[in-house]
Amino acid sequence: MLSGRRIVLGVTGGVAAYKAAYLARRLVEAGATVRCVMTEAAAEFLGGQTLAAITGDHPIEGFWDEADVSPHTDLGQWAEALVIAPATAATIAKLAVGLSDNVLLATALATEAPVVVAPAMHTEMWDNPATRRNIATLQNDGRIIVGPATGALAGGDSGRGRMAEPEEIVAELAAVLQGDLQGVRVLVTAGGTREAIDPVRYIGNHSSGKMGNAVALEALRRGAIVTLITSARPPVEGGIEVIEVESAQEMAEAAWERAPLVDIAIMAAAVADFRPKIVEGEKLRRSDGIPSIELEPTPDILGGVAASPDRPFLVGFAAETGSLDGALHKATTKGVDLLVANDVTKQDSGFATDTNEVTIYTPDGAAAHLPLLSKREVAAILWDRIRESRSQG
Ligand code: CTP
């Protein structure tokens, strides 16, 4: 995936700079052409000669010592991706406000290529409200943040703030550059719907929207135009059109309006199957005794999309408890192209976790079981499967 791709590696002044050499090596091994740019402080931690030996090109360290009159714009235009690893708190702050007082920052400002940032700093600095604000700004600007991880830090400390491992950064770059969904229109539903009982209460479920968010973000990384219809908290990253809904009815209306306009629809939402038939206009009072609430079915959103004449490539999800037999049945009867099933009672899997253990079914009932993975990894594998299925169909 990285073979022949042009990558600028920016190194800033943290102890993790030594890992930048290994990252450069991994990128070169993957077939990328790598040019490096270092800050003055980075040069205190890592010799430019090391990067030169690995990449075959001397890193750029200043505006004035180059034959090139405009190294930052040349590099910025040359780059297919800029990766800043490690990115110190200072560099992150400067990136957030668009400061360009060294070649690396100027390159970041001058490039239209995706920018991947791998922060590395002490936990206190990472947790500081200023850094939190700066990271949120970068994410809103469409910068991709990898890590940081938790582990050993400089000076014998440990905690969150350690630079992501080079392998993870390489995987991120591969996803960014893959662009296999360039211009493809994608619709994702996420979260658990809330069905009102009265103005203060609802029937709901434990879905956090994390799986749907991961699916939407991975599509965005690969170049898709993404609409997310969600009843949960959407991703902080910019670039996704978010439609916020509460009930199954609202989700159905939004999804049915959008579905004919997209190429692929992923229904990851945990939609309530039943809602109160009557929504009380005023709060139910304890003094009125135990209410009896009559339920009625909600619209079958996925069913409506599956039955539409111009239906997109359709992926359903199935939240099961215990056996996945129900999921197999859904895969073969619901008119989907793929079905992602999980047992939500399993530890670390399903609702509100950052990991998931899923089985992906095709309509002929064939199943591929994946191990426990991060939701991000599940999303990446799912998009790979979707690509394969669409190219066969
Ligand atoms: N779904 C939907 N509309 C509903 C209920 C579910 O579109 N009213 C979608 C979900 O987003 C998911 C798929 O249908 O993609 C399966 O949802 P799930 O709740 O697992 O299954 P159900 O069809 O509700 O079947 P059961 O209650 O028997 O598990």
CSV table of C-alpha atoms and ligand atoms in Angstrom, one decimal, residues 189 267-269 271-273 298-302 316-320 330 334, ligand 1:
chain,number,residue,atom,x,y,z
A,189,THR,CA,-26.3,4.8,11.4
A,267,MET,CA,-26.6,0.1,9.7
A,268,ALA,CA,-24.7,-0.1,13.0
A,269,ALA,CA,-27.4,1.5,15.1
A,271,VAL,CA,-32.6,0.6,17.0
A,272,ALA,CA,-35.4,0.0,19.5
A,273,ASP,CA,-37.9,-2.5,18.1
A,298,THR,CA,-40.9,0.9,15.4
A,299,PRO,CA,-40.2,1.1,11.6
A,300,ASP,CA,-37.7,-1.5,10.3
A,301,ILE,CA,-35.1,1.0,9.0
A,302,LEU,CA,-32.8,-1.7,7.4
A,316,GLY,CA,-26.4,-4.8,8.8
A,317,PHE,CA,-25.3,-5.4,12.3
A,318,ALA,CA,-26.8,-7.9,14.8
A,319,ALA,CA,-26.5,-7.5,18.5
A,320,GLU,CA,-27.0,-11.0,19.9
A,330,LYS,CA,-30.7,-12.3,9.8
A,334,LYS,CA,-32.8,-9.5,5.8
B,1,CTP,N1,-32.6,-2.4,12.6
B,1,CTP,C1,-33.4,-1.4,11.9
B,1,CTP,N2,-34.6,-1.0,12.4
B,1,CTP,C2,-35.1,-1.6,13.5
B,1,CTP,C3,-34.4,-2.6,14.2
B,1,CTP,C4,-33.1,-3.0,13.7
B,1,CTP,O1,-32.9,-0.9,10.9
B,1,CTP,N3,-36.3,-1.2,13.9
B,1,CTP,C5,-31.3,-2.8,12.1
B,1,CTP,C6,-30.1,-2.6,13.0
B,1,CTP,O2,-29.5,-1.3,12.8
B,1,CTP,C7,-29.2,-3.7,12.6
B,1,CTP,C8,-30.2,-4.8,12.1
B,1,CTP,O3,-31.4,-4.1,11.8
B,1,CTP,O4,-28.4,-3.4,11.5
B,1,CTP,C9,-30.4,-5.9,13.1
B,1,CTP,O5,-30.8,-5.4,14.3
B,1,CTP,P1,-31.1,-6.3,15.6
B,1,CTP,O6,-31.6,-5.4,16.7
B,1,CTP,O7,-29.9,-7.1,15.9
B,1,CTP,O8,-32.2,-7.3,15.0
B,1,CTP,P2,-33.7,-7.2,14.9
B,1,CTP,O9,-34.0,-7.2,13.4
B,1,CTP,O10,-34.3,-6.2,15.7
B,1,CTP,O11,-34.1,-8.7,15.3
B,1,CTP,P3,-34.2,-9.3,16.8
B,1,CTP,O12,-34.9,-8.3,17.7
B,1,CTP,O13,-34.9,-10.6,16.6
B,1,CTP,O14,-32.8,-9.6,17.3
